[in-house]
Coordinates of C-alpha atoms in Angstrom, one line a residue:
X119 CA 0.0 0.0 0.0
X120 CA 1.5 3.9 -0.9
X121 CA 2.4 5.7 2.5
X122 CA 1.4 9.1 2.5
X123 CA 4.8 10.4 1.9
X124 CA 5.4 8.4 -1.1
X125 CA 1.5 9.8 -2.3
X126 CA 3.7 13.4 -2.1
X127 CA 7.0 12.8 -3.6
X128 CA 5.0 11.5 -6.4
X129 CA 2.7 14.2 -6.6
X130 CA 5.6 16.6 -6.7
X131 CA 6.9 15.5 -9.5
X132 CA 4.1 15.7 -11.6
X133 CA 4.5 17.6 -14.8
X134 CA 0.6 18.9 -14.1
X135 CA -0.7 21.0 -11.3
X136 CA -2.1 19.2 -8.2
X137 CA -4.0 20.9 -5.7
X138 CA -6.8 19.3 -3.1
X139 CA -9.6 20.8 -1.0
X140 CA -11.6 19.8 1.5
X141 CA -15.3 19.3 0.7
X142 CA -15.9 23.4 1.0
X143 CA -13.4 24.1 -1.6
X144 CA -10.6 24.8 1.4
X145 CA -7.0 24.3 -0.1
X146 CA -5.6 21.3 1.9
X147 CA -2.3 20.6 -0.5
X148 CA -0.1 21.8 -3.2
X149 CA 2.2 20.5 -5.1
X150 CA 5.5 21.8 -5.9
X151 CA 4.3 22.6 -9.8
X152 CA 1.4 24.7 -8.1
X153 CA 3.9 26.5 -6.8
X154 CA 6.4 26.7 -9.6
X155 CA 3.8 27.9 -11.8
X156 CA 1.3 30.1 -9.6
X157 CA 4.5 31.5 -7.2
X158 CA 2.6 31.0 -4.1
X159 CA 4.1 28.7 -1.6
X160 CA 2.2 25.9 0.6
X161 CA 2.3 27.9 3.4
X162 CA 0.4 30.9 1.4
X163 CA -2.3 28.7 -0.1
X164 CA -3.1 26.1 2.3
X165 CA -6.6 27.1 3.9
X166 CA -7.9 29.5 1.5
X167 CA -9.8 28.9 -1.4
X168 CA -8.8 28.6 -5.1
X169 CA -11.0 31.7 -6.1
X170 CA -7.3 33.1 -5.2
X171 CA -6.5 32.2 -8.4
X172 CA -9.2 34.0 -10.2
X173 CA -8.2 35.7 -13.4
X174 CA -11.7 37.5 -14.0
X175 CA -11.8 36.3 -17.3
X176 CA -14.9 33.7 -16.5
X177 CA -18.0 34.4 -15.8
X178 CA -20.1 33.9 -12.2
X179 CA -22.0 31.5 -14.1
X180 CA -19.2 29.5 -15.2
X181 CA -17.9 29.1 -12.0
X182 CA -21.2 28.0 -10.8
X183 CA -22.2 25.7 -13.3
X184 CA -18.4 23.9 -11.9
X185 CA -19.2 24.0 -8.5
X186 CA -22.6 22.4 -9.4
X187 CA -20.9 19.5 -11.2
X188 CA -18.3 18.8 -9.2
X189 CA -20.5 18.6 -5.5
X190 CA -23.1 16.6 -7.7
X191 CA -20.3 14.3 -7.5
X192 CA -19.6 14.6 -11.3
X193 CA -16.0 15.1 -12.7
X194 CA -15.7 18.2 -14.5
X195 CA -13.0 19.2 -17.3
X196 CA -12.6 22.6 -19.4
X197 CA -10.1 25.3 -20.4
X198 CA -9.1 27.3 -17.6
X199 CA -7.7 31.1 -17.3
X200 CA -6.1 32.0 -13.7
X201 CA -3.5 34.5 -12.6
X202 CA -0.6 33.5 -10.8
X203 CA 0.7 36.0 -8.1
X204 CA 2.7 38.1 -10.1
X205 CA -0.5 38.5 -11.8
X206 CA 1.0 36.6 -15.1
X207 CA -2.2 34.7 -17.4
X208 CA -2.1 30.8 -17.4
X209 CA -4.5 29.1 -19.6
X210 CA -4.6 25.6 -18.4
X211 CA -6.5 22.0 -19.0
X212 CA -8.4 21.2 -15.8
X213 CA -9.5 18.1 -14.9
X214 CA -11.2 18.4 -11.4
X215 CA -13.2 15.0 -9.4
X216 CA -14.8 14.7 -6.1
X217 CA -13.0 12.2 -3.2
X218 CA -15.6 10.2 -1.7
X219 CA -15.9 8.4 1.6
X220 CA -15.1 5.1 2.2
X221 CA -18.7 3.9 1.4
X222 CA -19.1 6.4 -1.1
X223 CA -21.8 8.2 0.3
X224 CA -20.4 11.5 1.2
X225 CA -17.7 14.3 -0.9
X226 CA -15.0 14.5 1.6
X227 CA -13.0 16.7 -1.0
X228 CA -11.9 17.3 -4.5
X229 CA -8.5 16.9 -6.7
X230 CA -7.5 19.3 -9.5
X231 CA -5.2 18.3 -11.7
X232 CA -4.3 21.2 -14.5
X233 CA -1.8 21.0 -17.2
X234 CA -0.1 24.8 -18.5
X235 CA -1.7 24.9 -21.9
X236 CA -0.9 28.8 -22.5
X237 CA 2.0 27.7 -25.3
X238 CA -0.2 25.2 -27.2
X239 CA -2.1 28.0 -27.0
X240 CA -0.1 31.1 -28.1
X241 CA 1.4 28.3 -30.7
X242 CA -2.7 28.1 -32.0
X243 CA -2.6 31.6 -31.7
X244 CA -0.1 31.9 -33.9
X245 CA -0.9 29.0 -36.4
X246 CA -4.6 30.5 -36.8
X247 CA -3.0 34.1 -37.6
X248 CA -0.5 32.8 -40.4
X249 CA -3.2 30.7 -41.6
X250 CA -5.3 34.3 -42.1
X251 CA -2.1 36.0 -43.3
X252 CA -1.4 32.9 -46.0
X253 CA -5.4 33.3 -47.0
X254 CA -5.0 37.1 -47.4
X255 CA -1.8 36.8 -48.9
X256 CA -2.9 33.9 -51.5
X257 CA -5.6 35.5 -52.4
X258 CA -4.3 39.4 -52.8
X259 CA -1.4 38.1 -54.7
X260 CA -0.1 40.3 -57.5
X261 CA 1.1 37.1 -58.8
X262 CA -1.5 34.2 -60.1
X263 CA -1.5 31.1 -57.8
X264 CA -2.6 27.6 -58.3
X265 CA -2.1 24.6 -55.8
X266 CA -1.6 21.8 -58.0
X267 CA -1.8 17.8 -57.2
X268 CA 0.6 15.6 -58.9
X269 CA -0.8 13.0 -61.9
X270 CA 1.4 10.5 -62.9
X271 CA 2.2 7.8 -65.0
X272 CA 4.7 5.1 -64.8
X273 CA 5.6 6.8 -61.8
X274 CA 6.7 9.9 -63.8
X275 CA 5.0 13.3 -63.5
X276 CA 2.2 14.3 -66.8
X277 CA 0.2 16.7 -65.6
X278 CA -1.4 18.2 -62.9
X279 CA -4.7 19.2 -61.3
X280 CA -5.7 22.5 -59.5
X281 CA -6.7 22.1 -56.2
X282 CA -6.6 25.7 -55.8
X283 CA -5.9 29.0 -57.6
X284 CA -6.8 32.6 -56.2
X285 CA -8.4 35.5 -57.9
X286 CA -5.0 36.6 -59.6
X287 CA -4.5 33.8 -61.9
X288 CA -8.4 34.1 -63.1
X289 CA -8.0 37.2 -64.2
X290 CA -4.4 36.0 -66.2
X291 CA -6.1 33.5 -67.7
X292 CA -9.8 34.5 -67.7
X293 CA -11.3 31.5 -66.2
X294 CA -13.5 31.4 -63.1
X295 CA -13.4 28.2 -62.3
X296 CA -10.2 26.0 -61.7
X297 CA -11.1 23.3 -59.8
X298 CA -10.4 19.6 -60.4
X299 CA -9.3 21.3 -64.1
X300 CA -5.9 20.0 -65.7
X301 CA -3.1 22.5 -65.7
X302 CA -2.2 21.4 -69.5
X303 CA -6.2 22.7 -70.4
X304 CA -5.9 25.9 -68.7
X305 CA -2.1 26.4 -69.8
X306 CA -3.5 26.4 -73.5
X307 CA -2.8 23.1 -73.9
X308 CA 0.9 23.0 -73.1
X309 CA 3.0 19.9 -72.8
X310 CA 3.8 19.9 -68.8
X311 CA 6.2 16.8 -68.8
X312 CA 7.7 18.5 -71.6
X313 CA 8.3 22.0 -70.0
X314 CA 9.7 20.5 -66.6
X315 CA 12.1 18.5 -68.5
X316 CA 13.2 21.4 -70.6
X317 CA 13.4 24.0 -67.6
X318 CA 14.6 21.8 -64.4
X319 CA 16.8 23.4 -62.3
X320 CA 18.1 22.8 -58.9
X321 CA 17.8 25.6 -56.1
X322 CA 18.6 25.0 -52.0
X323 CA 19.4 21.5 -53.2
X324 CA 15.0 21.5 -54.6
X325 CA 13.6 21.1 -58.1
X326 CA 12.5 24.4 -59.6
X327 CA 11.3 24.9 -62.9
X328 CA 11.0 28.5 -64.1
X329 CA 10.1 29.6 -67.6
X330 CA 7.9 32.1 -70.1
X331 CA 6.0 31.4 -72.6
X332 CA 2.6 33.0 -74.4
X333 CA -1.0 31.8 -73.5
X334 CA -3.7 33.5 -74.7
X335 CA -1.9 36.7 -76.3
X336 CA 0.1 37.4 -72.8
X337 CA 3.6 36.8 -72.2
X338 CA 3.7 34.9 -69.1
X339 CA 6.2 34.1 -66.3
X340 CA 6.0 30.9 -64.8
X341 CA 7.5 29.6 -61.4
X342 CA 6.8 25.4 -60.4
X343 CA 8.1 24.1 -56.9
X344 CA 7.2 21.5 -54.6
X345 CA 5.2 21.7 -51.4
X346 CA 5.5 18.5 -50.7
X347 CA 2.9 15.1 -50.1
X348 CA 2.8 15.5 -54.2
X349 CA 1.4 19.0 -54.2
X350 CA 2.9 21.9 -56.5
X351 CA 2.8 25.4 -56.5
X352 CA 2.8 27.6 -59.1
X353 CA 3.3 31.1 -59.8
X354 CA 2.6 33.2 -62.7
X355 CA 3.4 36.5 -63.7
X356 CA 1.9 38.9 -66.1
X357 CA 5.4 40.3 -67.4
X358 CA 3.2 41.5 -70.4
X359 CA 3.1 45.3 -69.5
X360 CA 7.0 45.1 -68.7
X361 CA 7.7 43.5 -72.5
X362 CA 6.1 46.2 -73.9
X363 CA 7.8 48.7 -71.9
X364 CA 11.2 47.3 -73.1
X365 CA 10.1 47.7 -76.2
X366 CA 9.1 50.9 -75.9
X367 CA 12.4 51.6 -74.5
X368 CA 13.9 50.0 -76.9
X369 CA 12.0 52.0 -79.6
X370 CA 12.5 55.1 -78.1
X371 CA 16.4 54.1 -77.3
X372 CA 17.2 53.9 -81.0
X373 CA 14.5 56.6 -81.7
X374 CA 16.6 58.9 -80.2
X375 CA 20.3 57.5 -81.6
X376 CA 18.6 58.4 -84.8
X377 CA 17.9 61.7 -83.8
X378 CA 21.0 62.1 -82.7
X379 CA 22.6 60.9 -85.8
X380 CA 20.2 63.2 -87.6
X381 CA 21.5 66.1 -85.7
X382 CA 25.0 65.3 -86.3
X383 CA 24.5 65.0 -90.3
X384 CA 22.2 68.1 -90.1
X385 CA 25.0 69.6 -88.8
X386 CA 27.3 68.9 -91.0
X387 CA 25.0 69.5 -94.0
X388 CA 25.0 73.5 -93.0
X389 CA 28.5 73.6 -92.5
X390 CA 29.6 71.5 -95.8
X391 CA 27.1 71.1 -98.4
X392 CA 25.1 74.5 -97.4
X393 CA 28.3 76.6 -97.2
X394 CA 30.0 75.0 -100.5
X395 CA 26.8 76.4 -103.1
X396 CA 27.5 79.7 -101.6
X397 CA 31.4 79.8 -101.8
X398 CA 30.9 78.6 -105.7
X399 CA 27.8 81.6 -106.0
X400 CA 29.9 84.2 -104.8
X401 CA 33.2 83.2 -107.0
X402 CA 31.3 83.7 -110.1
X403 CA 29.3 86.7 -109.1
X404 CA 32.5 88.0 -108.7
X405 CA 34.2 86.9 -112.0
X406 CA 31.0 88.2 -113.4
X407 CA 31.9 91.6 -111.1
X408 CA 35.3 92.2 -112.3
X409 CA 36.0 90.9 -115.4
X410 CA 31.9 91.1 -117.5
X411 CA 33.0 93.6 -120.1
X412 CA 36.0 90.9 -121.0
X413 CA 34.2 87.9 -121.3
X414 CA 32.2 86.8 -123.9
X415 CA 28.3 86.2 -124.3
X416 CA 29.4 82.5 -124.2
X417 CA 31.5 82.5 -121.3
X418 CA 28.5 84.4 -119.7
X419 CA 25.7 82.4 -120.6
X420 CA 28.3 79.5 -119.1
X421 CA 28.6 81.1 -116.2
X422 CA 24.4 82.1 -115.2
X423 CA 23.8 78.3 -115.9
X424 CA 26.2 77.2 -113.7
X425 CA 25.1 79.9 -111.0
X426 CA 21.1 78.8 -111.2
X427 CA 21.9 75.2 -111.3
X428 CA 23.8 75.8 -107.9
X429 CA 21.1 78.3 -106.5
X430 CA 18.2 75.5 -107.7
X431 CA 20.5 72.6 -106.0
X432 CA 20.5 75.3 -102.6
X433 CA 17.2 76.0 -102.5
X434 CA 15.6 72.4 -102.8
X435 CA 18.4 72.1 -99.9
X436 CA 17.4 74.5 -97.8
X437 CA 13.4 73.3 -98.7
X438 CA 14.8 70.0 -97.6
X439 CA 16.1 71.3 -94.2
X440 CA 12.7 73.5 -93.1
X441 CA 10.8 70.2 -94.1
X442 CA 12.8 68.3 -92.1
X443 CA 12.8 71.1 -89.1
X444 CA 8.9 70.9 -89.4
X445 CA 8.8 67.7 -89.2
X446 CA 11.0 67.5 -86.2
X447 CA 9.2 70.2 -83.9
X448 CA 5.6 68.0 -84.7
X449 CA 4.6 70.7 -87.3
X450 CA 3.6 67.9 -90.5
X451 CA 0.1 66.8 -89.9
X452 CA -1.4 65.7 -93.3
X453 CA -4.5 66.9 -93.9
X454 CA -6.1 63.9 -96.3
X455 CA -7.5 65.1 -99.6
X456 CA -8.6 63.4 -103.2
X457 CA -4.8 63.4 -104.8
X458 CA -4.9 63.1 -108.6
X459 CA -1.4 61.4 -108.8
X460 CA -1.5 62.0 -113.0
X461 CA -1.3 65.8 -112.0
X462 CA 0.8 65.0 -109.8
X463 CA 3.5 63.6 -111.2
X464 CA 2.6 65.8 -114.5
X465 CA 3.6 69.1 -112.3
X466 CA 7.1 67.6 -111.4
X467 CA 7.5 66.8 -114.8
X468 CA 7.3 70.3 -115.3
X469 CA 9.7 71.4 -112.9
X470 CA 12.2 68.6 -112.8
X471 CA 12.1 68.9 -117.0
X472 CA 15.2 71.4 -117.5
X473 CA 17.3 69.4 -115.5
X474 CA 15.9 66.2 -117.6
X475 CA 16.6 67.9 -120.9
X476 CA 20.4 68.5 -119.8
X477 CA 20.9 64.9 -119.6
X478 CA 18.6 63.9 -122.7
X479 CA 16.2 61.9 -119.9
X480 CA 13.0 61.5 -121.1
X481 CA 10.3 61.6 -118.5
X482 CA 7.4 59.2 -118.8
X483 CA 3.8 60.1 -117.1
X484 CA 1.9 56.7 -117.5
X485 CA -0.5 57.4 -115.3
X486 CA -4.3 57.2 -115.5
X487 CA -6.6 59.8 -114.7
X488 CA -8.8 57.7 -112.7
X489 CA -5.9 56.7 -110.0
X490 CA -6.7 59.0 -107.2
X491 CA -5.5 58.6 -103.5
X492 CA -6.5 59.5 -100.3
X493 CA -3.4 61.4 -98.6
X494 CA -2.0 65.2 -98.0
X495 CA -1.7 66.7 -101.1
X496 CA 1.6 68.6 -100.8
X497 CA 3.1 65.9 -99.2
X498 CA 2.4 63.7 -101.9
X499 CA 4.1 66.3 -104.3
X500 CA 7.5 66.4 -101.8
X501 CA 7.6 62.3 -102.1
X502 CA 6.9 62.5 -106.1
X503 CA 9.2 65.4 -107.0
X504 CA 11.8 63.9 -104.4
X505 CA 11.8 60.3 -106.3
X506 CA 12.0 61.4 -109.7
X507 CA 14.3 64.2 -109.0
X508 CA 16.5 61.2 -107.8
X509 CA 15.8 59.1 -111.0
X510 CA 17.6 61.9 -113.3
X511 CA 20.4 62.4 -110.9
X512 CA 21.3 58.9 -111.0
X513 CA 20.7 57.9 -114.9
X514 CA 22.7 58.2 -117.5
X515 CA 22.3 60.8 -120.1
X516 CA 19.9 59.5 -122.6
X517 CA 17.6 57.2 -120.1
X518 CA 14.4 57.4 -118.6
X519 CA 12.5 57.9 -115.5
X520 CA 8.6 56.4 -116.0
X521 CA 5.9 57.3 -113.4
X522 CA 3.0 54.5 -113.5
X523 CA 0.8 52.8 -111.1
X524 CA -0.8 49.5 -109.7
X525 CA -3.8 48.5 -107.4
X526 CA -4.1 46.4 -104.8
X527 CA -6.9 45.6 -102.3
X528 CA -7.8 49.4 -101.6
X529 CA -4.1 51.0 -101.8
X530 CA -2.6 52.2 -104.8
X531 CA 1.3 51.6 -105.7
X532 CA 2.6 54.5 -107.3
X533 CA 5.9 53.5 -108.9
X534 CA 9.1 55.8 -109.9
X535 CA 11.1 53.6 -112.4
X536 CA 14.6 54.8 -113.8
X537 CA 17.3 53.5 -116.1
X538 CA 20.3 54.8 -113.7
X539 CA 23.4 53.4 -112.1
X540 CA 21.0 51.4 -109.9
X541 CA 22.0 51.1 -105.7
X542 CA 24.3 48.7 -103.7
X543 CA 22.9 46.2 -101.8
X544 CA 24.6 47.1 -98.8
X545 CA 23.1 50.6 -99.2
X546 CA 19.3 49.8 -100.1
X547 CA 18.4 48.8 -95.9
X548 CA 19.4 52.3 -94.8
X549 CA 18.6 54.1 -98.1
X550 CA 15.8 56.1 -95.9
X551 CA 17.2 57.2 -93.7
X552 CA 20.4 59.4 -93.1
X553 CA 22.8 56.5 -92.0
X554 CA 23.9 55.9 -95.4
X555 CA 26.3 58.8 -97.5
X556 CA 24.9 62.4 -97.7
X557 CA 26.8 63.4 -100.5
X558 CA 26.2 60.8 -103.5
X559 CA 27.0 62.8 -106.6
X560 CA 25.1 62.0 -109.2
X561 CA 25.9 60.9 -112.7
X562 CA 26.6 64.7 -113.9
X563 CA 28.0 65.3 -110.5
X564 CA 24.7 66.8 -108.9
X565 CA 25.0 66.8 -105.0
X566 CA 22.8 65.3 -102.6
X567 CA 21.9 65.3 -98.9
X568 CA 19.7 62.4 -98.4
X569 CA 17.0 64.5 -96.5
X570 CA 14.7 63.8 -99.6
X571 CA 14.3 60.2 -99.2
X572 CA 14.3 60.4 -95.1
X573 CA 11.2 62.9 -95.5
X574 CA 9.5 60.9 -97.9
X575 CA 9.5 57.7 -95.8
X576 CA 7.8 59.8 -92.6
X577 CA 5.9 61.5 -95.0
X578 CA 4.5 58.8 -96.5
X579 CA 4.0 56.5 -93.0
X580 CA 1.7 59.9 -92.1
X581 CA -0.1 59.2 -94.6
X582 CA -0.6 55.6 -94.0
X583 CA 1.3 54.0 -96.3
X584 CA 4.7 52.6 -96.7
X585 CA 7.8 53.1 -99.2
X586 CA 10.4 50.4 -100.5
X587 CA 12.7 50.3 -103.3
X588 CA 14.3 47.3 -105.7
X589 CA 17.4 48.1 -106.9
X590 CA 20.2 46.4 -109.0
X591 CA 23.1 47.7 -109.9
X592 CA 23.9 48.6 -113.7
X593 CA 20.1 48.5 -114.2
X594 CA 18.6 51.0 -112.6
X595 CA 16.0 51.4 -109.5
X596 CA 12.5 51.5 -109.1
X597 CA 10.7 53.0 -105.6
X598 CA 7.2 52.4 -105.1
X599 CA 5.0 54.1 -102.5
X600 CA 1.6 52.4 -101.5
X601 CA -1.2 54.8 -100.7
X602 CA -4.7 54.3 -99.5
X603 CA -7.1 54.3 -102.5
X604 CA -9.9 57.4 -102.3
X605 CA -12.9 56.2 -101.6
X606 CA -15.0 59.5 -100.5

């Protein structure tokens, strides 16, 4: 049989609580957890009550609804909150049953065991409030999210379903319902095996497979990892908006190289080829100044020819360089109008035909009355003159340069043909703009700039349409512009 003694040691080394009362609820014994935990000796406690222990968190009716178990000779359990006497919380597990007589008849007392539950608690605590911040989180992602369970075959990975996905990844791939789906259907039919074995990698010593790729006209960013118990997670970005940024970077990036390069060559236009017409003006004004009454009619005529062909190359120059200024402050707006391109191309005629009849170039107008387009009308002039001026620069004395048009689907192709010297290969993919040589001399040695051609391309992408040339060498070139077709 247990001596009392024995009955204590063991009681004081019980990892739980153990206090008993007498039948009025009278503190009788403690044991030494009671007082490790609560901070009241033996001494302190023995003949008072456990309402010392009180926290105020319960109710009255709680503690009556105890005391009315318990003396009905029930055993009673529950969470309980007391106060130790430092006044520190303990949330404890109570387990409290009456000690009867020997015949059972009467309570002589009760036993309390209570087990310090106020980590498992906090730990609770804790677990409930990540589990909200993982909810809030999952489902305010800015990234799309889908909890994915493994299906296999052979014992390799083919697919997956979504268990889960939050409101993020609906809206990526505009679907409201992902449930029990198979990632391969709501990827747009993408090969899964096939995408983990092309993009394994290895990070912290896990499997990680990371990757982008286009579903349903977005480029999307794609993250896969393990959660483990065959379940997947995986994120996916929206990296749309940020491609089109780079490209607008990009765009703008060289946009402004060109400018640059523009500016430079601009530059060097005004200092070179607009400062040479003048030096060459002024040398035979002044021949003609000091020496007129010596030279003959001949030598005179010679002379004016040569100063109007250089004050006609300086002007279209200088036309060249206000267009281009216009054009670089935002001041070209077309304003779209019926364009009869056979009177068109017939008023170049007429102001390009001097410089034709030079060179014996015959200029050909084969185009019909009824091709009409829908673009600036000026402008149209600027791209016209500028392609057939280039045609007699660059063919041989006794060619041609034929104007003559196509259609096609609404647009009409107006096409400037000539019998010239033709361009280099290497020369036709920058031939627009000023990257290639300013100062190509012509067959009769006519000078050049290369705003013309630059100012046609813009001019004619304002208007819609687009410009391209065929060239080969030896046989001459032929640039065709493609303008919408009037319709009003």
């Amino acid at each position: 049989m247990i001596k009392g003694q024995q009955l204590v040691n063991a009681l004081d080394n019980s990892e739980g609580v153990v206090f008993i009362t007498e039948a009025d609820g009278t503190i009788v014994f403690v044991n030494k957890t009671f007082e490790k935990v609560y901070g009241y000796n033996r001494d302190e406690v023995r003949g008072k009550k456990p309402s010392i222990l009180k926290s105020g968190f319960h109710s009255r009716q709680f503690y009556d609804e105890l005391w009315q178990t318990i003396s009905a000779g029930k055993s009673w359990s529950g969470d309980m909150v007391n106060r130790t006497k430092s006044g520190e919380i303990v949330s404890e597990k109570t387990f409290i049953s009456p000690v009867f007589s020997d015949d059972d008849s009467t309570i002589t007392g009760y036993i309390a065991v209570k087990f310090n539950i106020s980590e498992r608690k906090k730990l609770k605590e804790q677990l409930e409030i990540r589990e909200q911040l993982f909810e809030k989180l999952f489902e305010n992602s800015p990234v799309g999210i889908l909890i994915l369970d493994d299906i296999k075959s052979e014992g390799e990975i083919i697919d997956f379903t979504v268990e889960r996905a939050n409101l993020k990844a609906s809206v990526i791939f505009n679907r409201l319902s992902f449930i029990d789906q198979r990632l391969s259907s709501v990827m747009c039919n993408k090969n899964i095996a096939g995408l983990m074995k092309e993009h394994k990698t290895v990070q912290h010593g896990e499997e990680v497979y990371e990757w982008e790729d286009m579903c349903k006209g977005k480029v999307l960013e794609f993250k896969l990892f393990g959660l483990g118990r065959n379940k997947k997670c995986l994120l996916v970005t929206d990296i749309s908006p940020k491609v089109k940024m780079e490209s607008r970077l990009k765009e703008s990036e060289a946009r402004l190289r060109e400018l640059n390069e523009t500016k430079d060559k601009i530059f060097s236009i005004i200092a070179h080829d607009l400062r040479s017409p003048f030096q060459t003006i002024i040398g035979f004004a002044s021949l003609l100044s000091d020496g007129m009454d010596s030279c003959s009619s001949t030598e005179l005529k010679k002379m004016a020819a040569q100063i109007s062909d250089v004050s006609e190359q300086t002007y279209k120059l200088l036309e060249d360089l206000l267009t281009w200024s216009k054009s670089q402050l935002g001041q070209l707006s077309p304003v779209p109008v019926k364009v009869n391109l056979k009177e068109i191309v017939e008023k170049v005629f007429c102001h390009l035909r001097q410089q034709a009849d030079k060179k014996n170039i015959s200029l050909i107008n084969d185009i019909s009355e009824a091709d009409v387009a829908k673009a600036d009308k000026d402008m149209v002039e600027f791209i016209v003159r500028n392609l057939v001026h280039n045609g007699v620069k660059f063919t041989t004395p006794g060619g041609e340069v034929r104007c003559f048009t196509e259609r096609e689907d609404g647009y009409i192709r107006i096409r400037v043909k000539d019998t010239g010297i033709g361009i280099q290969p290497a020369k036709q993919k920058g031939i627009f703009s000023l990257s290639g040589n300013l100062s190509t001399k012509g067959t009769s040695e006519e000078a050049g700039t290369g705003l013309g051609l630059m100012l046609s391309r813009e001019m004619v992408e304002m208007n819609n349409g687009r410009i391209a040339v065929e060239s080969e060498p030896g046989k001459g070139s032929c640039f065709t512009v493609v303008l919408p077709e009037a319709t009003f």
